[in-house]
Amino acid sequence: MDYIQLVEDFVFFAHEHLDLDNLDLIYARNRLYDELNAYPKGELPKPIKRDVNYFVTRFNAHYKKLKKDSVTININIARLFDIVSPRPNEVAKKFNELLRKNPKASTSYLYNLGINNYYIHKKDIERNKEWEAHFKNGPALEITINLSKPEKNNKDVAKLLTTKDVNYPKCVICEENLGFAGNAKKAPRHNIRIVPLKLNHEDWFMQYSPYGYFNEHMILISKKHTNMEISSRIFKIMFDALNKFPHYTITSNADLPIVGGSILNHEHFQCGGYLFPLQKAKDLFVIKSSKYKKTKISFLNFYNTAFRLKGKDQDQILEIASLILKKWKSYTDYDLSISPKHNTITPLMRINSNGEYEMILILRCNSTNKEYPDGIYHVHPEYFAIKQEGIGVIEACGRFILPARLVRQIKEVEYVCDHKLNKKEYLKKYPDLVNFTHMIDTLKANPKMSSKEYINEVGRNILLNTSVFKKDKRGFTHLKRFVKSLNL
């Protein structure tokens, strides 16, 4: 490998795409020589235009030649990209200059920077499998199988046993991750760039997700490492974020286990330039209010239980949302196993093309019982093979993020069905299909149904599982009772 050519190509790329100026270019070049243990012996070669993936491939090959494990390789590549990236304060300064003029330009700048300095793994994200799930009766959903997040091999897992955990940073989204080297337990963050923000007079910051689950997947994070909360205060912060980034959808996971996301111990929002299936849902019925005439209040025709508030009066929408939240958090319905300490809301909001605020409130409940110890309004056990984790805001909005293992397991299931293997036979051949009995039995009983169609149905059924008020006679009776209690 011609390392001198590689370095010249890399610093030229950084000059073109990462604002590396001439003085910093000399500095970066020498840092790279040291990292790669290679120095020029004569005139420097002319640089050749390359893309970010070219460098990732070459750096990977270099460290593999040195027999480095995958964790070390990822750490080293992140460090190389950090060398040619603008410093965090420079990024924040440029972002804020752009934000004052054009919010969309500011987020585009930070997002593209993340792609070009390999913090956002765009090529890996493009490998994800994705399709729309259409149904005869009901709105379409989106199904994705996430292939972009790498799985650790056995050596990496074994390394966890000897890696000292110093509890720093406290979690994967804490501000202290900025420039963190990483180890076998925590991902490298050499090349991450964040931007501090004031939201509702509180200290927050923003960054992009390295494995984006949707377009321009941004995360807004509280500077304080404090537990998730759903409250009027959070609604105010979300509105402030929306007014700063009016081209984005702002969402939050719920604040309780089972119905919340994977990080409950640090306040954050999931945002981005994306319209989820739930946001496209039509009204099932409109709730007329004599008190709140500036806001359209409706119940959505979707699989879970969701209300939409639409209007231009932010204060009124905030008042209604706070009322619904307060009522729901104190609501009891013994017939449906609904009780106050188990109730919360998954909120999301955007500004539509008419300049109206649209706020959607999904009612959530994490009650359990003997039949459903993992959650009455959670994924039911027959669907665990496809999705067992908590149904966070992204899935609740109709976009499913499914694990990479399914690519292999779907092929195994299809082999079992094609060869008509019985349970004893297929478990001997494919032990990891132990939880796939429901899928295999369903496909055997319906030979015209494809694996993809089965997964589509599972997605819909999971959202129906999470619905606190089902779309049937009994469910509507209980829903009507709740709506009446709101006194709108």
Coordinates of C-alpha atoms in Angstrom, one line a residue:
M1 CA 0.0 0.0 0.0
D2 CA 1.3 3.4 -0.9
Y3 CA 0.8 5.2 2.4
I4 CA 2.2 8.6 1.2
Q5 CA -0.3 8.7 -1.6
L6 CA -3.0 7.6 0.8
V7 CA -2.2 10.4 3.2
E8 CA -2.1 13.0 0.3
D9 CA -5.5 11.8 -1.0
F10 CA -6.9 11.9 2.6
V11 CA -5.8 15.4 3.4
F12 CA -7.0 16.6 0.0
F13 CA -10.4 15.0 0.7
A14 CA -10.5 16.8 4.1
H15 CA -9.5 20.1 2.5
E16 CA -12.5 19.7 0.0
H17 CA -15.1 18.3 2.3
L18 CA -14.1 19.0 6.0
D19 CA -12.9 22.6 5.7
L20 CA -9.3 21.6 6.4
D21 CA -7.3 24.8 5.7
N22 CA -3.7 25.0 4.4
L23 CA -2.0 25.3 7.8
D24 CA -4.1 22.6 9.4
L25 CA -3.4 20.4 6.4
I26 CA 0.4 20.4 7.1
Y27 CA -0.4 19.6 10.8
A28 CA -2.8 16.8 9.8
R29 CA -0.4 15.3 7.3
N30 CA 2.3 14.9 9.9
R31 CA -0.1 13.4 12.4
L32 CA -1.2 10.8 9.8
Y33 CA 2.4 10.0 9.0
D34 CA 3.0 9.2 12.6
E35 CA -0.2 7.2 13.0
L36 CA 0.5 5.1 9.9
N37 CA 4.3 4.9 10.6
A38 CA 5.1 6.1 7.1
Y39 CA 7.2 9.1 6.0
P40 CA 7.9 10.5 2.5
K41 CA 11.4 10.1 0.9
G42 CA 11.0 12.6 -1.9
E43 CA 8.5 14.9 -3.4
L44 CA 4.9 14.4 -2.4
P45 CA 2.6 12.9 -5.0
K46 CA -0.3 14.7 -6.5
P47 CA -3.6 14.0 -4.7
I48 CA -6.3 11.9 -6.3
K49 CA -10.0 12.6 -5.6
R50 CA -11.5 9.8 -3.5
D51 CA -14.7 9.3 -1.5
V52 CA -15.0 8.5 2.2
N53 CA -15.5 4.8 1.6
Y54 CA -12.2 4.5 -0.2
F55 CA -10.4 5.6 2.9
V56 CA -12.4 3.4 5.3
T57 CA -11.5 0.4 3.1
R58 CA -7.8 1.3 3.0
F59 CA -7.5 2.0 6.7
N60 CA -9.4 -1.3 7.4
A61 CA -6.9 -3.2 5.3
H62 CA -3.9 -1.5 7.0
Y63 CA -5.0 -2.5 10.5
K64 CA -6.1 -6.0 9.5
K65 CA -2.5 -6.4 8.1
L66 CA -1.3 -5.5 11.6
K67 CA -3.7 -8.2 13.0
K68 CA -5.8 -5.8 15.0
D69 CA -9.2 -6.9 16.2
S70 CA -12.4 -5.3 15.0
V71 CA -12.8 -3.1 18.2
T72 CA -9.3 -1.7 17.8
I73 CA -9.7 -1.1 14.1
N74 CA -12.9 0.9 14.7
I75 CA -11.1 3.0 17.3
N76 CA -8.1 3.7 15.1
I77 CA -10.2 4.6 12.0
A78 CA -12.3 7.0 14.1
R79 CA -9.0 8.6 15.4
L80 CA -7.7 9.0 11.8
F81 CA -10.9 10.8 10.7
D82 CA -10.7 13.0 13.8
I83 CA -7.3 14.2 12.8
V84 CA -8.6 15.8 9.6
S85 CA -11.9 17.0 11.1
P86 CA -12.6 20.6 12.3
R87 CA -12.4 21.0 16.1
P88 CA -15.7 20.9 18.0
N89 CA -15.8 24.6 18.8
E90 CA -15.2 25.5 15.1
V91 CA -18.1 23.2 14.1
A92 CA -20.4 24.7 16.8
K93 CA -19.5 28.3 15.7
K94 CA -20.2 27.6 12.0
F95 CA -23.5 25.7 12.8
N96 CA -24.8 28.6 14.9
E97 CA -23.9 31.1 12.1
L98 CA -25.9 29.1 9.7
L99 CA -28.7 28.5 12.2
R100 CA -29.3 32.3 12.5
K101 CA -29.8 32.6 8.7
N102 CA -31.3 29.2 7.7
P103 CA -32.1 26.3 10.1
K104 CA -32.1 23.8 7.2
A105 CA -28.6 24.8 6.1
S106 CA -27.3 24.4 9.6
T107 CA -28.5 20.8 10.0
S108 CA -27.4 19.9 6.5
Y109 CA -23.9 21.2 7.4
L110 CA -23.6 19.1 10.5
Y111 CA -25.2 16.0 8.9
N112 CA -22.9 16.1 5.8
L113 CA -19.9 16.7 8.1
G114 CA -20.8 13.5 10.0
I115 CA -21.0 11.6 6.7
N116 CA -17.7 13.0 5.4
N117 CA -15.8 12.4 8.7
Y118 CA -17.2 8.8 9.0
Y119 CA -19.2 9.4 12.1
I120 CA -22.4 8.7 10.2
H121 CA -21.9 5.3 8.4
K122 CA -23.9 6.2 5.3
K123 CA -22.7 3.3 3.2
D124 CA -23.6 0.8 6.0
I125 CA -27.0 2.5 6.5
E126 CA -27.7 2.0 2.7
R127 CA -27.2 -1.8 3.2
N128 CA -30.3 -1.9 5.4
K129 CA -33.3 -3.8 4.0
E130 CA -36.5 -1.7 3.8
W131 CA -40.0 -2.1 2.5
E132 CA -43.5 -0.8 2.9
A133 CA -46.1 -3.0 4.4
H134 CA -49.5 -2.5 2.8
F135 CA -52.8 -3.9 4.0
K136 CA -56.3 -4.1 2.6
N137 CA -57.8 -2.5 5.8
G138 CA -55.5 0.0 7.5
P139 CA -52.6 2.4 6.9
A140 CA -49.3 1.2 5.5
L141 CA -46.3 0.6 7.8
E142 CA -42.5 0.7 7.2
I143 CA -40.4 -2.4 7.9
T144 CA -36.6 -2.2 8.1
I145 CA -34.0 -4.8 8.9
N146 CA -30.9 -3.0 10.4
L147 CA -27.7 -4.3 8.9
S148 CA -25.7 -1.2 9.6
K149 CA -24.9 -1.7 13.3
P150 CA -22.0 -4.2 13.4
E151 CA -22.3 -7.3 15.6
K152 CA -19.4 -8.2 17.8
N153 CA -17.7 -11.5 17.1
N154 CA -16.7 -14.0 19.9
K155 CA -13.3 -12.4 20.4
D156 CA -14.8 -9.0 20.9
V157 CA -17.3 -10.4 23.4
A158 CA -14.5 -12.2 25.3
K159 CA -12.6 -8.9 25.5
L160 CA -15.4 -7.5 27.5
L161 CA -14.4 -9.7 30.4
T162 CA -11.0 -8.0 30.7
T163 CA -11.9 -4.4 29.8
K164 CA -12.1 -2.2 32.8
D165 CA -15.3 -0.2 33.0
V166 CA -14.6 3.1 34.7
N167 CA -18.2 4.3 34.4
Y168 CA -17.1 7.1 32.1
P169 CA -18.9 8.3 30.2
K170 CA -22.0 7.5 32.2
C171 CA -24.0 6.5 29.1
V172 CA -23.6 6.4 25.3
I173 CA -25.2 9.8 24.8
C174 CA -23.5 11.9 27.6
E175 CA -21.7 15.0 26.5
E176 CA -18.4 13.4 27.8
N177 CA -18.4 11.1 24.8
L178 CA -17.1 14.0 22.7
G179 CA -13.6 12.8 21.7
F180 CA -13.8 9.6 23.8
A181 CA -11.4 6.9 22.5
G182 CA -13.8 4.0 23.1
N183 CA -13.1 0.4 24.2
A184 CA -14.6 -3.0 23.9
K185 CA -17.6 -1.9 25.9
K186 CA -18.1 1.6 24.5
A187 CA -17.9 2.8 20.9
P188 CA -15.2 5.3 19.8
R189 CA -16.3 8.9 19.6
H190 CA -13.1 10.5 18.4
N191 CA -14.9 12.0 15.3
I192 CA -18.3 12.9 16.8
R193 CA -19.2 16.6 16.6
I194 CA -21.9 18.1 18.8
V195 CA -23.5 21.5 19.1
P196 CA -24.6 23.0 22.4
L197 CA -28.2 24.5 22.4
K198 CA -30.5 26.4 24.8
L199 CA -33.9 24.8 24.8
N200 CA -36.5 26.5 27.0
H201 CA -33.7 28.1 28.9
E202 CA -32.1 24.7 29.6
D203 CA -28.7 23.4 28.4
W204 CA -29.0 20.8 25.7
F205 CA -26.9 19.7 22.8
M206 CA -27.5 18.0 19.4
Q207 CA -25.7 15.3 17.4
Y208 CA -26.5 12.8 14.7
S209 CA -26.9 9.1 15.0
P210 CA -24.1 7.1 13.4
Y211 CA -26.6 4.4 12.4
G212 CA -29.6 6.5 11.4
Y213 CA -32.9 4.8 11.6
F214 CA -34.5 7.4 9.3
N215 CA -33.4 10.4 7.2
E216 CA -31.2 12.9 9.1
H217 CA -31.6 11.0 12.4
M218 CA -30.7 13.7 14.9
I219 CA -30.7 13.3 18.7
L220 CA -31.3 16.2 21.0
I221 CA -29.7 15.5 24.4
S222 CA -29.9 17.2 27.8
K223 CA -26.6 18.3 29.2
K224 CA -27.6 16.7 32.5
H225 CA -27.5 13.0 32.9
T226 CA -31.0 12.7 34.2
N227 CA -33.9 10.3 33.7
M228 CA -36.4 10.6 30.9
E229 CA -39.5 12.5 31.8
I230 CA -42.8 13.2 30.0
S231 CA -44.4 16.4 31.4
S232 CA -45.5 19.9 30.4
R233 CA -41.9 20.9 30.8
I234 CA -40.8 18.4 28.1
F235 CA -43.6 19.6 25.8
K236 CA -42.3 23.1 26.1
I237 CA -38.7 22.0 25.3
M238 CA -40.0 20.1 22.3
F239 CA -41.8 23.1 21.0
D240 CA -38.7 25.2 21.4
A241 CA -36.7 22.6 19.5
L242 CA -39.4 22.6 16.8
N243 CA -39.3 26.3 16.4
K244 CA -35.5 26.2 16.0
F245 CA -35.7 23.3 13.5
P246 CA -39.1 23.8 11.8
H247 CA -38.2 21.4 9.0
Y248 CA -37.8 18.5 11.4
T249 CA -40.1 16.1 13.2
I250 CA -39.4 16.2 17.0
T251 CA -40.2 13.0 18.9
S252 CA -39.6 11.6 22.4
N253 CA -39.6 8.1 23.8
A254 CA -41.9 7.5 26.8
D255 CA -40.4 7.6 30.3
L256 CA -41.3 4.1 31.5
P257 CA -39.7 0.7 30.9
I258 CA -41.4 -1.6 28.3
V259 CA -43.1 1.3 26.5
G260 CA -40.0 3.5 26.5
G261 CA -36.8 3.4 24.5
S262 CA -33.5 1.8 25.3
I263 CA -32.0 4.8 27.1
L264 CA -34.3 5.7 30.0
N265 CA -31.6 7.3 32.2
H266 CA -30.8 10.3 30.0
E267 CA -33.3 12.8 28.7
H268 CA -33.2 13.0 24.9
F269 CA -35.4 13.4 21.8
Q270 CA -35.2 11.6 18.4
C271 CA -35.6 14.1 15.5
G272 CA -35.1 14.3 11.8
G273 CA -36.3 15.2 8.4
Y274 CA -38.8 12.5 8.2
L275 CA -42.6 11.9 8.1
F276 CA -43.6 8.7 9.9
P277 CA -46.6 6.6 8.9
L278 CA -48.5 7.7 12.0
Q279 CA -48.2 11.3 10.9
K280 CA -49.8 10.4 7.6
A281 CA -52.8 8.8 9.3
K282 CA -56.2 10.2 8.7
D283 CA -58.7 11.2 11.4
L284 CA -61.0 8.5 12.6
F285 CA -63.2 11.1 14.3
V286 CA -62.9 14.7 15.5
I287 CA -63.5 15.7 19.1
K288 CA -65.5 19.0 19.2
S289 CA -64.5 21.4 22.0
S290 CA -66.3 24.5 23.1
K291 CA -63.3 25.5 25.2
Y292 CA -60.4 25.1 22.6
K293 CA -61.7 26.5 19.4
K294 CA -58.3 27.3 17.8
T295 CA -57.2 23.7 17.8
K296 CA -58.5 20.7 15.9
I297 CA -58.5 17.7 18.3
S298 CA -58.9 14.3 16.6
F299 CA -58.5 10.6 17.2
L300 CA -56.3 8.9 14.5
N301 CA -57.2 6.0 12.3
F302 CA -54.1 4.0 13.3
Y303 CA -53.3 0.8 15.0
N304 CA -52.3 2.2 18.4
T305 CA -54.2 4.8 20.5
A306 CA -53.2 8.3 19.3
F307 CA -54.7 11.8 19.4
R308 CA -53.7 14.7 17.1
L309 CA -53.7 18.4 18.0
K310 CA -53.5 20.7 15.1
G311 CA -53.5 24.5 15.0
K312 CA -51.3 27.7 15.0
D313 CA -51.8 28.6 18.7
Q314 CA -48.8 26.9 20.4
D315 CA -50.0 27.9 23.9
Q316 CA -53.4 26.3 23.4
I317 CA -51.9 23.1 22.0
L318 CA -49.5 22.9 25.0
E319 CA -52.5 23.4 27.4
I320 CA -54.5 20.6 25.7
A321 CA -51.5 18.3 25.6
S322 CA -50.8 18.9 29.3
L323 CA -54.4 18.3 30.2
I324 CA -54.5 14.9 28.3
L325 CA -51.2 13.9 29.9
K326 CA -52.3 14.8 33.4
K327 CA -55.6 13.0 33.0
W328 CA -54.0 9.9 31.4
K329 CA -51.3 9.7 34.1
S330 CA -54.0 9.6 36.8
Y331 CA -56.5 7.5 34.9
T332 CA -57.8 4.1 36.1
D333 CA -59.7 1.5 34.1
Y334 CA -59.7 -1.8 36.0
D335 CA -61.4 -3.7 33.1
L336 CA -58.3 -2.9 30.9
S337 CA -55.7 -3.2 33.7
I338 CA -54.9 0.5 33.4
S339 CA -53.7 2.3 36.5
P340 CA -51.9 5.6 37.1
K341 CA -48.3 4.5 37.9
H342 CA -48.2 2.6 34.6
N343 CA -49.5 5.3 32.3
T344 CA -47.5 7.7 30.1
I345 CA -47.4 9.2 26.7
T346 CA -45.2 9.0 23.6
P347 CA -45.3 12.5 22.0
L348 CA -44.2 13.8 18.6
M349 CA -44.7 17.1 16.7
R350 CA -44.0 18.9 13.5
I351 CA -45.0 22.0 11.6
N352 CA -47.0 21.1 8.5
S353 CA -47.0 22.8 5.0
N354 CA -49.8 25.2 6.2
G355 CA -47.6 26.5 9.0
E356 CA -49.7 24.6 11.7
Y357 CA -48.3 22.8 14.6
E358 CA -49.3 19.1 14.6
M359 CA -48.8 17.3 17.9
I360 CA -49.5 13.6 18.3
L361 CA -49.9 12.0 21.7
I362 CA -49.8 8.2 21.8
L363 CA -51.3 6.7 25.0
R364 CA -49.0 4.1 26.5
C365 CA -49.4 1.7 29.5
N366 CA -46.8 -0.7 30.9
S367 CA -49.1 -2.9 33.0
T368 CA -48.3 -6.6 33.4
N369 CA -50.2 -9.7 34.5
K370 CA -49.7 -13.4 34.7
E371 CA -50.7 -13.9 31.1
Y372 CA -48.4 -11.1 29.9
P373 CA -45.5 -10.7 32.4
D374 CA -43.5 -8.8 29.8
G375 CA -46.4 -6.3 29.3
I376 CA -50.1 -6.4 28.5
Y377 CA -49.6 -3.6 26.0
H378 CA -46.3 -4.8 24.7
V379 CA -45.3 -7.3 22.0
H380 CA -47.1 -10.6 22.7
P381 CA -44.9 -13.7 23.1
E382 CA -45.8 -15.2 19.7
Y383 CA -44.0 -12.3 18.0
F384 CA -40.9 -12.2 20.2
A385 CA -38.9 -13.9 17.4
I386 CA -39.4 -10.9 15.2
K387 CA -39.3 -8.1 17.8
Q388 CA -39.0 -8.4 21.6
E389 CA -37.5 -5.1 22.7
G390 CA -39.5 -2.2 24.0
I391 CA -41.7 -0.5 21.3
G392 CA -40.1 3.0 21.4
V393 CA -41.2 6.1 19.5
I394 CA -40.0 5.0 16.1
E395 CA -41.9 1.7 16.1
A396 CA -44.9 3.4 17.7
C397 CA -44.9 5.8 14.8
G398 CA -45.1 2.9 12.4
R399 CA -41.5 2.4 11.3
F400 CA -40.1 -1.0 12.5
I401 CA -36.4 -1.4 13.2
L402 CA -35.7 -5.2 13.1
P403 CA -32.5 -7.0 14.0
A404 CA -30.0 -8.1 11.4
R405 CA -30.2 -11.8 12.5
L406 CA -33.6 -12.0 10.7
V407 CA -31.9 -12.0 7.2
R408 CA -30.4 -15.4 8.1
Q409 CA -33.3 -16.7 10.2
I410 CA -35.9 -15.9 7.4
K411 CA -33.9 -18.1 5.0
E412 CA -33.8 -20.8 7.6
V413 CA -37.6 -20.6 8.2
E414 CA -38.2 -20.8 4.4
Y415 CA -36.0 -23.9 4.1
V416 CA -37.9 -25.5 7.0
C417 CA -41.3 -24.8 5.2
D418 CA -40.1 -25.8 1.8
H419 CA -38.7 -29.1 3.1
K420 CA -41.7 -29.7 5.5
L421 CA -39.4 -30.3 8.5
N422 CA -41.1 -31.1 11.8
K423 CA -40.2 -29.2 14.9
K424 CA -37.7 -31.8 16.1
E425 CA -36.0 -31.9 12.7
Y426 CA -35.7 -28.1 12.3
L427 CA -34.5 -27.4 15.8
K428 CA -31.8 -30.0 15.4
K429 CA -30.7 -28.2 12.1
Y430 CA -31.4 -24.7 13.3
P431 CA -31.4 -24.4 17.1
D432 CA -31.9 -20.6 17.0
L433 CA -35.4 -21.1 15.5
V434 CA -36.7 -22.2 18.9
N435 CA -38.9 -19.0 19.1
F436 CA -40.1 -19.2 15.5
T437 CA -42.8 -21.8 16.0
H438 CA -45.6 -19.3 15.4
M439 CA -44.0 -18.1 12.2
I440 CA -43.3 -21.6 10.9
D441 CA -46.8 -23.0 11.8
T442 CA -48.4 -19.9 10.2
L443 CA -46.5 -20.2 6.9
K444 CA -47.1 -24.0 6.7
A445 CA -50.8 -23.4 7.2
N446 CA -50.8 -20.6 4.6
P447 CA -48.5 -21.7 1.8
K448 CA -49.2 -18.7 -0.4
M449 CA -48.1 -16.3 2.4
S450 CA -44.5 -15.1 2.1
S451 CA -42.1 -14.5 4.9
K452 CA -42.3 -10.7 4.2
E453 CA -46.1 -10.8 4.4
Y454 CA -45.9 -12.6 7.7
I455 CA -43.5 -9.9 9.1
N456 CA -45.8 -7.2 7.8
E457 CA -48.7 -8.8 9.8
V458 CA -46.5 -9.1 12.8
G459 CA -45.8 -5.4 12.6
R460 CA -49.4 -4.5 12.5
N461 CA -50.3 -6.9 15.3
I462 CA -47.6 -5.6 17.5
L463 CA -49.0 -2.1 17.3
L464 CA -52.5 -3.5 18.0
N465 CA -50.9 -5.2 21.0
T466 CA -49.7 -1.8 22.3
S467 CA -53.0 -0.1 21.8
V468 CA -54.7 0.7 25.1
F469 CA -58.1 1.2 23.5
K470 CA -58.7 -1.4 20.8
K471 CA -60.6 -0.6 17.6
D472 CA -63.6 -2.7 18.5
K473 CA -66.9 -2.2 20.3
R474 CA -65.4 -2.8 23.8
G475 CA -62.4 -0.6 23.1
F476 CA -64.5 2.3 21.8
T477 CA -66.7 2.2 24.9
H478 CA -63.7 2.6 27.1
L479 CA -62.2 5.3 24.8
K480 CA -65.4 7.3 24.9
R481 CA -65.2 7.1 28.7
F482 CA -61.7 8.5 28.7
V483 CA -62.5 11.3 26.2
K484 CA -65.5 12.3 28.3
S485 CA -63.2 12.6 31.4
L486 CA -61.1 15.1 29.6
N487 CA -63.9 17.7 29.7
L488 CA -62.7 19.3 26.5

